[in-house]
PDB file of C-alpha atoms in Angstrom:
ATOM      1  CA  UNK A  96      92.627  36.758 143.466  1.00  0.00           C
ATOM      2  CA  UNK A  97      89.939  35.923 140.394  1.00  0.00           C
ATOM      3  CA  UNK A  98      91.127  39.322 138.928  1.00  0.00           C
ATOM      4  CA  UNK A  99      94.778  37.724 138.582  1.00  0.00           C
ATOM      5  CA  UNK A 100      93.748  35.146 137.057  1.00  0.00           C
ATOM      6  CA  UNK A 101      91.091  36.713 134.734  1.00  0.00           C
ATOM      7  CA  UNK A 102      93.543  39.310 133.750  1.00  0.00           C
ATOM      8  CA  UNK A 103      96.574  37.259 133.412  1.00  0.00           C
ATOM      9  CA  UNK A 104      94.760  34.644 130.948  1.00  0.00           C
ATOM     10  CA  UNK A 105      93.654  38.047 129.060  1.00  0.00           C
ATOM     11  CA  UNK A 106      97.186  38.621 128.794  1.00  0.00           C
ATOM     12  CA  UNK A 107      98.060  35.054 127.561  1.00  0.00           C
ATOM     13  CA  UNK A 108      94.754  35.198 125.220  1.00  0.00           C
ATOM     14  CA  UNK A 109      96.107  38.348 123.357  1.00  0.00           C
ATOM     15  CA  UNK A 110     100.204  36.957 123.050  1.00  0.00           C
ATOM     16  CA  UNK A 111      98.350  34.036 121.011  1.00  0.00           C
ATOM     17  CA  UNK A 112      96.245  36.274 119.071  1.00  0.00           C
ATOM     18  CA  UNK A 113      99.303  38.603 118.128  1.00  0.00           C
ATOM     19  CA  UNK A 114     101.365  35.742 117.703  1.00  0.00           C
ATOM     20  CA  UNK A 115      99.339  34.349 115.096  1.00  0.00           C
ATOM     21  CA  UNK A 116      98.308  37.585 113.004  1.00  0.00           C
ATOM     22  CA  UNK A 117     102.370  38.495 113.421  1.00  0.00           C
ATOM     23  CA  UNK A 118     102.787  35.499 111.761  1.00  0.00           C
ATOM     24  CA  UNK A 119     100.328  35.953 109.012  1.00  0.00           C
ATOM     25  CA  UNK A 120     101.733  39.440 108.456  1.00  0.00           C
ATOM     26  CA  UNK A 121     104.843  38.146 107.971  1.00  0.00           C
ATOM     27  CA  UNK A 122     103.999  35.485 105.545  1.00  0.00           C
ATOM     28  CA  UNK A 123     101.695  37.807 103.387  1.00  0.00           C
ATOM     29  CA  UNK A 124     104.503  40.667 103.663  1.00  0.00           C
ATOM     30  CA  UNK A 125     102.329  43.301 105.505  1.00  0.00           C
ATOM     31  CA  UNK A 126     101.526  44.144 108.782  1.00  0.00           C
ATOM     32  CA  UNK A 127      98.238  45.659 108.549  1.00  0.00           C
ATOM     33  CA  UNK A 128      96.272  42.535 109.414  1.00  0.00           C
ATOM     34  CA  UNK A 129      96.999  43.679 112.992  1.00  0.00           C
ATOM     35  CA  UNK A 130      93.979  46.010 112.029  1.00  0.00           C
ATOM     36  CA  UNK A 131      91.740  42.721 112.332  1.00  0.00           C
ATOM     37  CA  UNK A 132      93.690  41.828 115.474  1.00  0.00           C
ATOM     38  CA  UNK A 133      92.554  44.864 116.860  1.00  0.00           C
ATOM     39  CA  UNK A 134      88.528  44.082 117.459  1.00  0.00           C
ATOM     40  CA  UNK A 135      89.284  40.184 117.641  1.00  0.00           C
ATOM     41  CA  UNK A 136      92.025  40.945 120.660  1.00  0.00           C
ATOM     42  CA  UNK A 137      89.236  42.663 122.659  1.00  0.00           C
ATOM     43  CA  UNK A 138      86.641  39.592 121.766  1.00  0.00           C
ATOM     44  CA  UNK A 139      88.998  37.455 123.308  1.00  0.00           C
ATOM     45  CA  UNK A 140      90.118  39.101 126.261  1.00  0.00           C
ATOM     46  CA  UNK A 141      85.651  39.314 126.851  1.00  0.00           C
ATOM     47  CA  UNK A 142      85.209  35.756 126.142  1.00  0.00           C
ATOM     48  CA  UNK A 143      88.250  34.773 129.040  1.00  0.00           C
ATOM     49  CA  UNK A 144      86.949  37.189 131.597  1.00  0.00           C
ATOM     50  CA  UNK A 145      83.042  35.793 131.162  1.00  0.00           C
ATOM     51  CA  UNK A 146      84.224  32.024 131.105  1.00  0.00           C
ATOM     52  CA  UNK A 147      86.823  32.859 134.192  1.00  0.00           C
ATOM     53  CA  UNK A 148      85.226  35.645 135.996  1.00  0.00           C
ATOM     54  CA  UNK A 149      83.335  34.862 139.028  1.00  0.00           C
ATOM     55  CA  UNK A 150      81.006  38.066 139.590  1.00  0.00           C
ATOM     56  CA  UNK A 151      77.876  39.009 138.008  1.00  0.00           C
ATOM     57  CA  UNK A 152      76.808  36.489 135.293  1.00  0.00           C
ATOM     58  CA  UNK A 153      74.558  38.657 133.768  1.00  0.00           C
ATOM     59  CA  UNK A 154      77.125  41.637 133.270  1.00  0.00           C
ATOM     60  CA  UNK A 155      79.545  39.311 132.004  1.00  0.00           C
ATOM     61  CA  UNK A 156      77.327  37.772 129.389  1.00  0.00           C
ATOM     62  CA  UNK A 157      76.001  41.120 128.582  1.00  0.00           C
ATOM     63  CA  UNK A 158      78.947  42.688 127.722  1.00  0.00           C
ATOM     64  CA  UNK A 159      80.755  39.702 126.249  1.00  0.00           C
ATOM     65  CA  UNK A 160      78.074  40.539 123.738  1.00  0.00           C
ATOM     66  CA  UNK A 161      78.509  43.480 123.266  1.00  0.00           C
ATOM     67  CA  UNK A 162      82.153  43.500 122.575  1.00  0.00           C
ATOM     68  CA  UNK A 163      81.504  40.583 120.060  1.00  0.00           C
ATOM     69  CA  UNK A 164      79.199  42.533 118.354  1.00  0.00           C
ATOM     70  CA  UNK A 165      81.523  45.514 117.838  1.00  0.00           C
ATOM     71  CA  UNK A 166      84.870  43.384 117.334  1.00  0.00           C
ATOM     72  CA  UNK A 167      83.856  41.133 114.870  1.00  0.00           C
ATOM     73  CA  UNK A 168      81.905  43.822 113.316  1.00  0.00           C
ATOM     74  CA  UNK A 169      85.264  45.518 112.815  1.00  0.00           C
ATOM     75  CA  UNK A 170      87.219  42.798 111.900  1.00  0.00           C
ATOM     76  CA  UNK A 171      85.216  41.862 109.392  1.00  0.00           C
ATOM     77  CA  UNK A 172      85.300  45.606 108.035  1.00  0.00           C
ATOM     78  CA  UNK A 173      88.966  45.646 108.570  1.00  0.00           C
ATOM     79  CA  UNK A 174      89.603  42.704 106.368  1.00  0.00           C
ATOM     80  CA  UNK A 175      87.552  43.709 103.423  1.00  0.00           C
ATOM     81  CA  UNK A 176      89.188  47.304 103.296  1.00  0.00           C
ATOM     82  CA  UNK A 177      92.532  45.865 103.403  1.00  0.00           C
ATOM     83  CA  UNK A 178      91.872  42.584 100.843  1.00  0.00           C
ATOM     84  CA  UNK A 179      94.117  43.010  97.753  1.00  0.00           C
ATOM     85  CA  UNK A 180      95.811  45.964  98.786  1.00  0.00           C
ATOM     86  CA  UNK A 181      99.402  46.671  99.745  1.00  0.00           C
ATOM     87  CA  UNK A 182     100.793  48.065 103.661  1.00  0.00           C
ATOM     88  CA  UNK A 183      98.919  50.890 104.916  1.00  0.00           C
ATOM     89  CA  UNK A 184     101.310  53.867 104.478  1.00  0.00           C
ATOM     90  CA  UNK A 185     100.747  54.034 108.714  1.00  0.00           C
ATOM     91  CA  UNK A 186     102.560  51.431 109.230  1.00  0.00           C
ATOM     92  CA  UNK A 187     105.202  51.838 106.570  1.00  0.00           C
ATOM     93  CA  UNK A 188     105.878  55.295 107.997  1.00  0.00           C
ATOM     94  CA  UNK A 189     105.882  53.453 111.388  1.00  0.00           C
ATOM     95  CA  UNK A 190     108.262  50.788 111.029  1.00  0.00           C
ATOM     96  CA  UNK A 191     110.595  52.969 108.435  1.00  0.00           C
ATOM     97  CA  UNK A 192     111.568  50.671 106.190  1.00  0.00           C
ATOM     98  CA  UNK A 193     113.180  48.326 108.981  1.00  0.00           C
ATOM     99  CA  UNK A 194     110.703  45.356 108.917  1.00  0.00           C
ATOM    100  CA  UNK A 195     113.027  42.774 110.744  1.00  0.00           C
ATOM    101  CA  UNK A 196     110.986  40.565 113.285  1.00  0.00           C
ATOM    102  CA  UNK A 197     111.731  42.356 115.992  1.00  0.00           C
ATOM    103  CA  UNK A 198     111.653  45.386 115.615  1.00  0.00           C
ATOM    104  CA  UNK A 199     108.200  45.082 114.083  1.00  0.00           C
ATOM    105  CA  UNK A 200     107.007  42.821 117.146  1.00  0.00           C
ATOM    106  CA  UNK A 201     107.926  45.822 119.266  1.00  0.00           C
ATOM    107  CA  UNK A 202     106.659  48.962 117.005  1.00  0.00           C
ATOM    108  CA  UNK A 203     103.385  47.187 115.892  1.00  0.00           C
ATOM    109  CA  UNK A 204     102.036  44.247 117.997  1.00  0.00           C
ATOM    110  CA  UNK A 205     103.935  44.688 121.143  1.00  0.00           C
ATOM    111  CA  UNK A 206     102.445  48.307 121.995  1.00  0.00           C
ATOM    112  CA  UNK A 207      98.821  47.312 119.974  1.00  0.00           C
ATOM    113  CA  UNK A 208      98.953  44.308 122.620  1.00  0.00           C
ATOM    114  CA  UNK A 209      99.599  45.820 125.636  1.00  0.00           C
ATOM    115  CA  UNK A 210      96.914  48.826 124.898  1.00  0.00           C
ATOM    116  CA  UNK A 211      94.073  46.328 124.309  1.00  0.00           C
ATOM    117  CA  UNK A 212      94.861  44.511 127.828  1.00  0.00           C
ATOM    118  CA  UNK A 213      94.629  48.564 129.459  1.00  0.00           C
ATOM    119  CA  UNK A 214      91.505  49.120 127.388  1.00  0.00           C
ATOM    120  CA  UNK A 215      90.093  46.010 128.529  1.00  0.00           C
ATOM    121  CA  UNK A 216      90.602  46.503 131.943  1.00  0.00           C
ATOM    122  CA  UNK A 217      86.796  47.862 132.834  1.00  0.00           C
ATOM    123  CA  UNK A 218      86.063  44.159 131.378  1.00  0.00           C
ATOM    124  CA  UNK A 219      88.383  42.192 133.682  1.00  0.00           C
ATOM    125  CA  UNK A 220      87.414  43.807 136.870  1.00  0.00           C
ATOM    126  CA  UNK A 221      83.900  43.823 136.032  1.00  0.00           C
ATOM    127  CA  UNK A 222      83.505  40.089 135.184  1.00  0.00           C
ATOM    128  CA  UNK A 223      84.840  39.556 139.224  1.00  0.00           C
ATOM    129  CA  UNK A 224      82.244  42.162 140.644  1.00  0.00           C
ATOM    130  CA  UNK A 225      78.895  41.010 141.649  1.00  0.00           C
ATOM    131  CA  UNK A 226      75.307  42.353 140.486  1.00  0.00           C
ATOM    132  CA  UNK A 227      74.849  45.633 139.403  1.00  0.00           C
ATOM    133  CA  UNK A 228      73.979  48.001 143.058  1.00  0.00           C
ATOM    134  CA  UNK A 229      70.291  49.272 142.061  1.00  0.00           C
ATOM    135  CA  UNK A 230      71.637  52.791 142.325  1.00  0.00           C
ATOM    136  CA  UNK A 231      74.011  52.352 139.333  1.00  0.00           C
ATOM    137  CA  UNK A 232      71.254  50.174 137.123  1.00  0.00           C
ATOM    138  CA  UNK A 233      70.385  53.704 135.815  1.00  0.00           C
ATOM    139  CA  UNK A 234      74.161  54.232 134.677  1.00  0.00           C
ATOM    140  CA  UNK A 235      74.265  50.818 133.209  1.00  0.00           C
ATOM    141  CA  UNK A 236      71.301  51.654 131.020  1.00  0.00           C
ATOM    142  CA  UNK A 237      72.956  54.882 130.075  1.00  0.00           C
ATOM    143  CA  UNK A 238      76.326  52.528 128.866  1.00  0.00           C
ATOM    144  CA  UNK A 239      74.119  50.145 126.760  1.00  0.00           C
ATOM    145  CA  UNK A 240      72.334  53.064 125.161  1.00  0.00           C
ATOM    146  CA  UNK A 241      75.854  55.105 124.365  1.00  0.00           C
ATOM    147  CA  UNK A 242      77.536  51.982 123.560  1.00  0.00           C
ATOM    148  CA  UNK A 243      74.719  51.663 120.793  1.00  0.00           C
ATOM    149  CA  UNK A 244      74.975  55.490 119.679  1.00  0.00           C
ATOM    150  CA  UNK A 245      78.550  54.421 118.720  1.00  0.00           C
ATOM    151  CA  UNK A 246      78.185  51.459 117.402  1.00  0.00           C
ATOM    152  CA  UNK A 247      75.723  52.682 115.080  1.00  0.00           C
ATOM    153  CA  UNK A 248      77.873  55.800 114.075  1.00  0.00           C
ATOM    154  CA  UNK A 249      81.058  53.164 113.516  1.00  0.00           C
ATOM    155  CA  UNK A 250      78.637  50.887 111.207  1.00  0.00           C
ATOM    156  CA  UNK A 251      77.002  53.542 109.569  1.00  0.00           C
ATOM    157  CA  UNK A 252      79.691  55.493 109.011  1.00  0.00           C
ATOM    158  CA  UNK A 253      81.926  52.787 107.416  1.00  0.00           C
ATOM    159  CA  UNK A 254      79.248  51.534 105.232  1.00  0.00           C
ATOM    160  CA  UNK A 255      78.615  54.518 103.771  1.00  0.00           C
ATOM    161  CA  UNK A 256      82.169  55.550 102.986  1.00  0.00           C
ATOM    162  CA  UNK A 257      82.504  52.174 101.403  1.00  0.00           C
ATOM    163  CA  UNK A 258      79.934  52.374  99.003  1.00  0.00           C
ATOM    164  CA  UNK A 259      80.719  55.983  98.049  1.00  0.00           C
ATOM    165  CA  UNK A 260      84.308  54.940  97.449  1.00  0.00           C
ATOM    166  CA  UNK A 261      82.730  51.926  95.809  1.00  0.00           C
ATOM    167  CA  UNK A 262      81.146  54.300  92.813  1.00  0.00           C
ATOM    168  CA  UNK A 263      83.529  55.107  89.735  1.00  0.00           C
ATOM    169  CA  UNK A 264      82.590  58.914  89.902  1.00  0.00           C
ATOM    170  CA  UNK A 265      83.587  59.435  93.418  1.00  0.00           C
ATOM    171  CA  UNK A 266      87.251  59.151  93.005  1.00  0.00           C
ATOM    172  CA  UNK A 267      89.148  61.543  94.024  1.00  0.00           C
ATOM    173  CA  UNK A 268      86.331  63.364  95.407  1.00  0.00           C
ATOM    174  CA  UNK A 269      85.941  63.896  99.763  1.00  0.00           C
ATOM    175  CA  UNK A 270      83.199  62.012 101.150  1.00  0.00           C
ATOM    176  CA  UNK A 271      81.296  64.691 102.756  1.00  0.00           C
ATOM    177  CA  UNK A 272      77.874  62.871 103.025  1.00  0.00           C
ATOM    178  CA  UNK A 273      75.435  61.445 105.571  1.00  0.00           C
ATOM    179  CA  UNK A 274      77.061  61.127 108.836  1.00  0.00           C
ATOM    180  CA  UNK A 275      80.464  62.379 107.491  1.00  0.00           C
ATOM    181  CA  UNK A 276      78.752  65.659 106.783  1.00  0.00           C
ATOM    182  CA  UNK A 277      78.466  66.057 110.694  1.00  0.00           C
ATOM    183  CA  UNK A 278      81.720  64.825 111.535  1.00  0.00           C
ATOM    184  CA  UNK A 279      85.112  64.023 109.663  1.00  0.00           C
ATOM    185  CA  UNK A 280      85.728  60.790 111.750  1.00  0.00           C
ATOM    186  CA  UNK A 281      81.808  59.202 112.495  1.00  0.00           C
ATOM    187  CA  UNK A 282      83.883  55.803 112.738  1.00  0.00           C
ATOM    188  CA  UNK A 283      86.327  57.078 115.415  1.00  0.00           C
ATOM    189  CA  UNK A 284      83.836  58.742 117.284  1.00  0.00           C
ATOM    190  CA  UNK A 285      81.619  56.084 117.070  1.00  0.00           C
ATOM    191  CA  UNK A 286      84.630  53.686 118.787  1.00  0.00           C
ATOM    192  CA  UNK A 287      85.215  56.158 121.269  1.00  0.00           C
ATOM    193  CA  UNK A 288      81.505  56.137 122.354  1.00  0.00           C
ATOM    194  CA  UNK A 289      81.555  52.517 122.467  1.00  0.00           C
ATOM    195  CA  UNK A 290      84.100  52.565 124.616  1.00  0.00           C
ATOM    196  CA  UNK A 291      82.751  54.735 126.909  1.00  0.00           C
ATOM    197  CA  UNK A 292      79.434  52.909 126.982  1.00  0.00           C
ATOM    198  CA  UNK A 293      81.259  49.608 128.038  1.00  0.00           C
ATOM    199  CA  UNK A 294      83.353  51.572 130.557  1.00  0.00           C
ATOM    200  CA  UNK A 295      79.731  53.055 131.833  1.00  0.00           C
ATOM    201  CA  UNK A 296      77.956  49.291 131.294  1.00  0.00           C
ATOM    202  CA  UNK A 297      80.990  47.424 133.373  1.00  0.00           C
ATOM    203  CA  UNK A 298      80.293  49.538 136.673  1.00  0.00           C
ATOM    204  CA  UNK A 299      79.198  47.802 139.443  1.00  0.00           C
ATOM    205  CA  UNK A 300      80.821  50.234 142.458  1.00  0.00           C
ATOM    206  CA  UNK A 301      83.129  52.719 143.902  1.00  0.00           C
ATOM    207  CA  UNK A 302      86.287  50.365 142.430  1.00  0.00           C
ATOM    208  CA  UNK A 303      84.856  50.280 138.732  1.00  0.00           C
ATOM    209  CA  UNK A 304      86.392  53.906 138.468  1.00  0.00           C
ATOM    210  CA  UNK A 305      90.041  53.098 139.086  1.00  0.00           C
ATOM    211  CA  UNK A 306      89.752  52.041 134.964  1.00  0.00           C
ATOM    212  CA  UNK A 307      88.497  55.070 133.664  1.00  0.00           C
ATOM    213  CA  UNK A 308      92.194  55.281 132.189  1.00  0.00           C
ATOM    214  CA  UNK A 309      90.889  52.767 129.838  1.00  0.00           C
ATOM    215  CA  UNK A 310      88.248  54.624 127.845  1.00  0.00           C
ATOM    216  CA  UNK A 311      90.227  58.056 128.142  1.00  0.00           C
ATOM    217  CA  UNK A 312      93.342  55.842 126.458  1.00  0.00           C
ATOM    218  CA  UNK A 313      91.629  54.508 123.776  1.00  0.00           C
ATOM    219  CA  UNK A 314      89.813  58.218 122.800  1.00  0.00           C
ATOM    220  CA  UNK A 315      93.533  59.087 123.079  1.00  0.00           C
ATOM    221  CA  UNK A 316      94.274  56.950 120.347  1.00  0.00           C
ATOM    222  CA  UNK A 317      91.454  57.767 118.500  1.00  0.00           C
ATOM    223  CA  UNK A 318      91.842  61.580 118.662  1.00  0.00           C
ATOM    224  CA  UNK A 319      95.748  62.485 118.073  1.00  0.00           C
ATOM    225  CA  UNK A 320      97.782  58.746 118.175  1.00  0.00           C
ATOM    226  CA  UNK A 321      96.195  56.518 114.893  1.00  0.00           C
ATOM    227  CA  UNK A 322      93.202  57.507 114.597  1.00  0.00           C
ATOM    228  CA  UNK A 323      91.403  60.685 113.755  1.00  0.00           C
ATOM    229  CA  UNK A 324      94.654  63.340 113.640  1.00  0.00           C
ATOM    230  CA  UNK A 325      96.910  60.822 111.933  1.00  0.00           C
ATOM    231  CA  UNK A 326      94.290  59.928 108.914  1.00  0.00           C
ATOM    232  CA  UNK A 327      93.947  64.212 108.374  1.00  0.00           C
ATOM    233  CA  UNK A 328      98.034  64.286 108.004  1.00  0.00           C
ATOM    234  CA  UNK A 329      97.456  61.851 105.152  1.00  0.00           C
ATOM    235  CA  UNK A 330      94.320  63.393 103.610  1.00  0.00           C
ATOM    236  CA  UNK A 331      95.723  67.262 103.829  1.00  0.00           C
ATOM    237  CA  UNK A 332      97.174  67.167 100.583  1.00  0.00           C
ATOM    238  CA  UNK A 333      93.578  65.772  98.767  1.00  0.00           C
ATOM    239  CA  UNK A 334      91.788  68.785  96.793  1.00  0.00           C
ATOM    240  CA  UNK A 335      88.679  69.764  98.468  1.00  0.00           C
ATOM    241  CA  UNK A 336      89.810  68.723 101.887  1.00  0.00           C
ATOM    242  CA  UNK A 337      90.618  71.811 103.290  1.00  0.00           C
ATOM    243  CA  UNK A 338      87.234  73.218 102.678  1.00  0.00           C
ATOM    244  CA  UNK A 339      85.325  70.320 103.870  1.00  0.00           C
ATOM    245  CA  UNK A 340      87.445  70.130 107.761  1.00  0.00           C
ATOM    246  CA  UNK A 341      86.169  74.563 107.402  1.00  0.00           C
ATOM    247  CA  UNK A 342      82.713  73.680 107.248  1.00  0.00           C
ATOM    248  CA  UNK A 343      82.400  69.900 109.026  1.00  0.00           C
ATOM    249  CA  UNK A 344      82.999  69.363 112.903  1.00  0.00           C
ATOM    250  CA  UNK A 345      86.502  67.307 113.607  1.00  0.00           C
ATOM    251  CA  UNK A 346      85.273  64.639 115.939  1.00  0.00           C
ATOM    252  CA  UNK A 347      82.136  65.179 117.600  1.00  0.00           C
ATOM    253  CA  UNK A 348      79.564  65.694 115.358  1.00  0.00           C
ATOM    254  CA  UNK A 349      77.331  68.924 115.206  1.00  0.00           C
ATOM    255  CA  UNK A 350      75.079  70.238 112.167  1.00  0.00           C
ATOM    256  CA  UNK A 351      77.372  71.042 109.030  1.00  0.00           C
ATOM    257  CA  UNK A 352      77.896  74.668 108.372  1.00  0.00           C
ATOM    258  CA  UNK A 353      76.817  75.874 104.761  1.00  0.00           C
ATOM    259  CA  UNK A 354      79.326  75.031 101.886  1.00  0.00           C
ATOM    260  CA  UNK A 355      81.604  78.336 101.117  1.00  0.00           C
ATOM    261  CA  UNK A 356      81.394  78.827  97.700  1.00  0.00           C
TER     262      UNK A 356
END
């Protein structure tokens, strides 16, 4: 019964949250803000299922943590990439040029809604669960340490694509450095890794794997729906690119092969 109410209060968390960045969008005239929705919509939905949950306090804590740490993280990113800029040519290509209210509720922060309450699922049902069985403590380690591997790749990765696009000289020129020499998307396969380390982290027996929808979803998203596949459609046309995605691995990473001349 504590699941029910731990996941319908996530559900009522996220309606505010979209609510209000909906209504920001709309006063600002674009939509993208839901990009900071995204991270802080999964920070909520933690923060109800460790104050409501009933299981493991530890776990719950743990991975409220966690999820804080990599949601505000991104928001945070999300905001300063977007500052001063117009709609993100996704989401103008998305909503195609109708931007009434609803039919921008139901493209944008209707289906962005409802996949962060799937996603979040290995966080509902864990924060019911009690203590960790000592056979899985080994796979909870393993969760914490991948969830770090990504969130390392995410940070890194975005921090070093901002300052290269922060340097004069670099315009117009592919970022093809550091991490994004091993992979084309070091952000999106960092968020897929975190994913799977929470997924791995919020185990706590043989029901814990009825959610491993969630993390397969949201690498679904990451790989072909907005994320990794989409961003290439928009960056096919840029000079140099083709040559880069011949020597650099798509998604996950692997040592670059040598530059063709």
């Amino acid at each position: 019964m504590n699941l029910v109410v731990v996941s319908t209060a996530s559900l009522a968390i996220l309606v505010i949250v979209h609510t209000i960045t909906f209504l920001i969008g709309r006063r600002i005239g674009r939509y993208n803000v839901v990009d900071t929705a995204w991270g802080l919509g999964f920070v909520a939905v933690a923060a109800v299922a460790a104050a409501l949950g009933t299981g493991d306090a530890f776990r719950r804590i743990l991975l409220l943590a966690l999820v804080a740490v990599w949601g505000l993280r991104l928001a945070w990113h999300m905001t300063l990439k977007s500052a001063g800029k117009g709609e993100d040519p996704r989401y103008r290509d998305l909503l195609r040029g109708d931007f009434s209210a609803g039919h921008v509720i139901r493209k944008v922060f209707l289906i962005q809604g409802a996949a962060t309450w799937f996603v979040s699922l290995p966080l509902q049902l864990s924060a019911v669960l009690g203590p960790t069985p000592a056979l899985l403590r080994p796979v909870f380690v393993l969760g914490v340490a991948v969830w770090a591997l990504g969130l390392l790749f995410e940070a890194v990765g975005d921090r070093q694509l901002r300052r290269f696009k922060a340097d004069p000289a670099n315009q117009g020129v592919i970022m093809d450095r550091g991490l994004w020499a091993w992979t084309r998307h070091p952000n999106y396969f960092g968020d897929a890794c975190v994913w799977w380390g929470l997924w791995l982290a919020s185990i706590a027996g043989a029901i814990s794997l009825v959610t491993v929808l969630s993390p397969v979803l949201m690498t679904y998203f990451l790989v072909y729906a907005t994320g990794a596949r989409l961003t290439e459609k928009y960056m096919a046309s840029r000079n140099g690119f083709g040559e880069y995605r011949s020597r650099t691995s798509f998604f996950v990473p692997r040592p670059p092969r040598s530059r063709i001349p």
